Amino acid sequence: MSSTEFKLVLSGGGLKGLSHVGVLMALEERGLVPSLVVGSSMGAMVAATWATGMAGAEMRERAMQVKRRHVFAVAHADMALRRMQAPAVYRREPLELLLGGLVADLTFRDLPRQLLVNTVDLNSGAQVLWGLPGLDDVRVADAVFASCALPGILPPRLIRGRYYVDGAVVENLPLRIAATAGPGPIIAVNLNPLGPFDLERSDTESQGFAATYIRGLEMVMQAQSAEGLRFWQWPPLMLVQPRVGHISMFAFDRTAELIEEGYRSMSAALDLVGGSLDLLGPGIHPRRPVRIKVEGEKCVGCGACALWAPEVFAMGSDGKAHVVAPVHQWSPVDGTYVSHCPTHAIHVESVEA
């Protein structure tokens, strides 16, 4: 058990956010209680439910009962009558009802656990984190609805006379506020994984415009997160990335799998750091040794790898890429250059400790 005070950041990711339930169950099992939880989108919904004092087992039971009708009902009347002027594809009432059953009419001041909810002012583009001093007297349900209101998918939320939408459009993994909100390391759970170890989705283009639109947003969020983590040193950050990249943001039939993967990934990350946050140093954790290889038969000599990672690759006299530094200690965000190879000729293997 760790004695270090820490903050927890839960990213957005649509229904993939149900993985966060498993994350919280793994932390609860080990007696690890964050001093603050910051959530975006579905991460905000799960975080808000936890902040009411609900235990992990009950959160899992509630999550298993959520069906598509509890979140999404097409706004047929708006779309038929207002067409391109309709505020969103889906109606607000189902999500309002779901949130009412989770957090009732509580304000942030009423919560027994500290919570921040990530949103964006639709008109100014300013990031607003509800729950901060002066922003803690509003209904949690309103803030969470706004944080789930992906533009075009759900309608913006009116709070204090202004309209707010999903904070993920600015910062899906809101680390900056967590870094300044008191002492201690951060555990961040990212549902749009960085690095080369996660599965791709191969059939998005066959699922219609909504799936293509959402996939585009996921890629934007990945780029945002990668840039925010590029030079991260302090406070120590344990980045947990459940392997859910292959699951759609609208997959209501994968709840048990998502929760299990959240639990597994959080448990595995804690095991890799010895079960404690006390000794984490600067930078991003956990780290593991890997070996880089290039499959010569697949390499076409485009040189992309040498451009992205000249400390790892060089172009040989045969016109092919060669690895000049094969063994590395990787954090979860290292090795993104692997995906830049157009012929998938770069391979990564874990090195036994």
mmCIF file of N, CA, C and O in Angstrom, residues 45 68 75 246 258 263 297 300:
data_model
loop_
_atom_site.group_PDB
_atom_site.id
_atom_site.type_symbol
_atom_site.label_atom_id
_atom_site.label_comp_id
_atom_site.label_asym_id
_atom_site.label_seq_id
_atom_site.Cartn_x
_atom_site.Cartn_y
_atom_site.Cartn_z
ATOM 1 N N MET A 45 -18.240 11.159 -15.756
ATOM 2 C CA MET A 45 -19.405 10.458 -15.213
ATOM 3 C C MET A 45 -18.983 9.415 -14.177
ATOM 4 O O MET A 45 -19.571 9.325 -13.088
ATOM 5 N N ARG A 68 -28.116 1.141 -24.442
ATOM 6 C CA ARG A 68 -28.090 2.266 -25.378
ATOM 7 C C ARG A 68 -29.225 3.255 -25.112
ATOM 8 O O ARG A 68 -29.024 4.469 -25.194
ATOM 9 N N ALA A 75 -32.777 12.419 -31.887
ATOM 10 C CA ALA A 75 -33.645 13.609 -31.836
ATOM 11 C C ALA A 75 -34.376 13.746 -33.160
ATOM 12 O O ALA A 75 -34.119 14.659 -33.957
ATOM 13 N N HIS A 246 -9.424 -1.002 -29.838
ATOM 14 C CA HIS A 246 -10.164 -1.726 -30.876
ATOM 15 C C HIS A 246 -11.672 -1.711 -30.641
ATOM 16 O O HIS A 246 -12.435 -2.205 -31.480
ATOM 17 N N LEU A 258 -14.742 -4.300 -20.845
ATOM 18 C CA LEU A 258 -14.120 -3.006 -20.562
ATOM 19 C C LEU A 258 -13.741 -2.878 -19.089
ATOM 20 O O LEU A 258 -12.638 -2.435 -18.759
ATOM 21 N N TYR A 263 -9.528 -2.973 -14.841
ATOM 22 C CA TYR A 263 -8.975 -3.602 -13.631
ATOM 23 C C TYR A 263 -7.606 -4.207 -13.915
ATOM 24 O O TYR A 263 -6.651 -4.009 -13.151
ATOM 25 N N GLU A 297 12.625 -7.441 -45.163
ATOM 26 C CA GLU A 297 11.819 -7.756 -46.337
ATOM 27 C C GLU A 297 10.668 -6.772 -46.522
ATOM 28 O O GLU A 297 10.236 -6.515 -47.654
ATOM 29 N N VAL A 300 10.816 -0.543 -47.135
ATOM 30 C CA VAL A 300 10.913 -0.010 -48.498
ATOM 31 C C VAL A 300 11.889 1.156 -48.581
ATOM 32 O O VAL A 300 12.042 1.780 -49.630
#
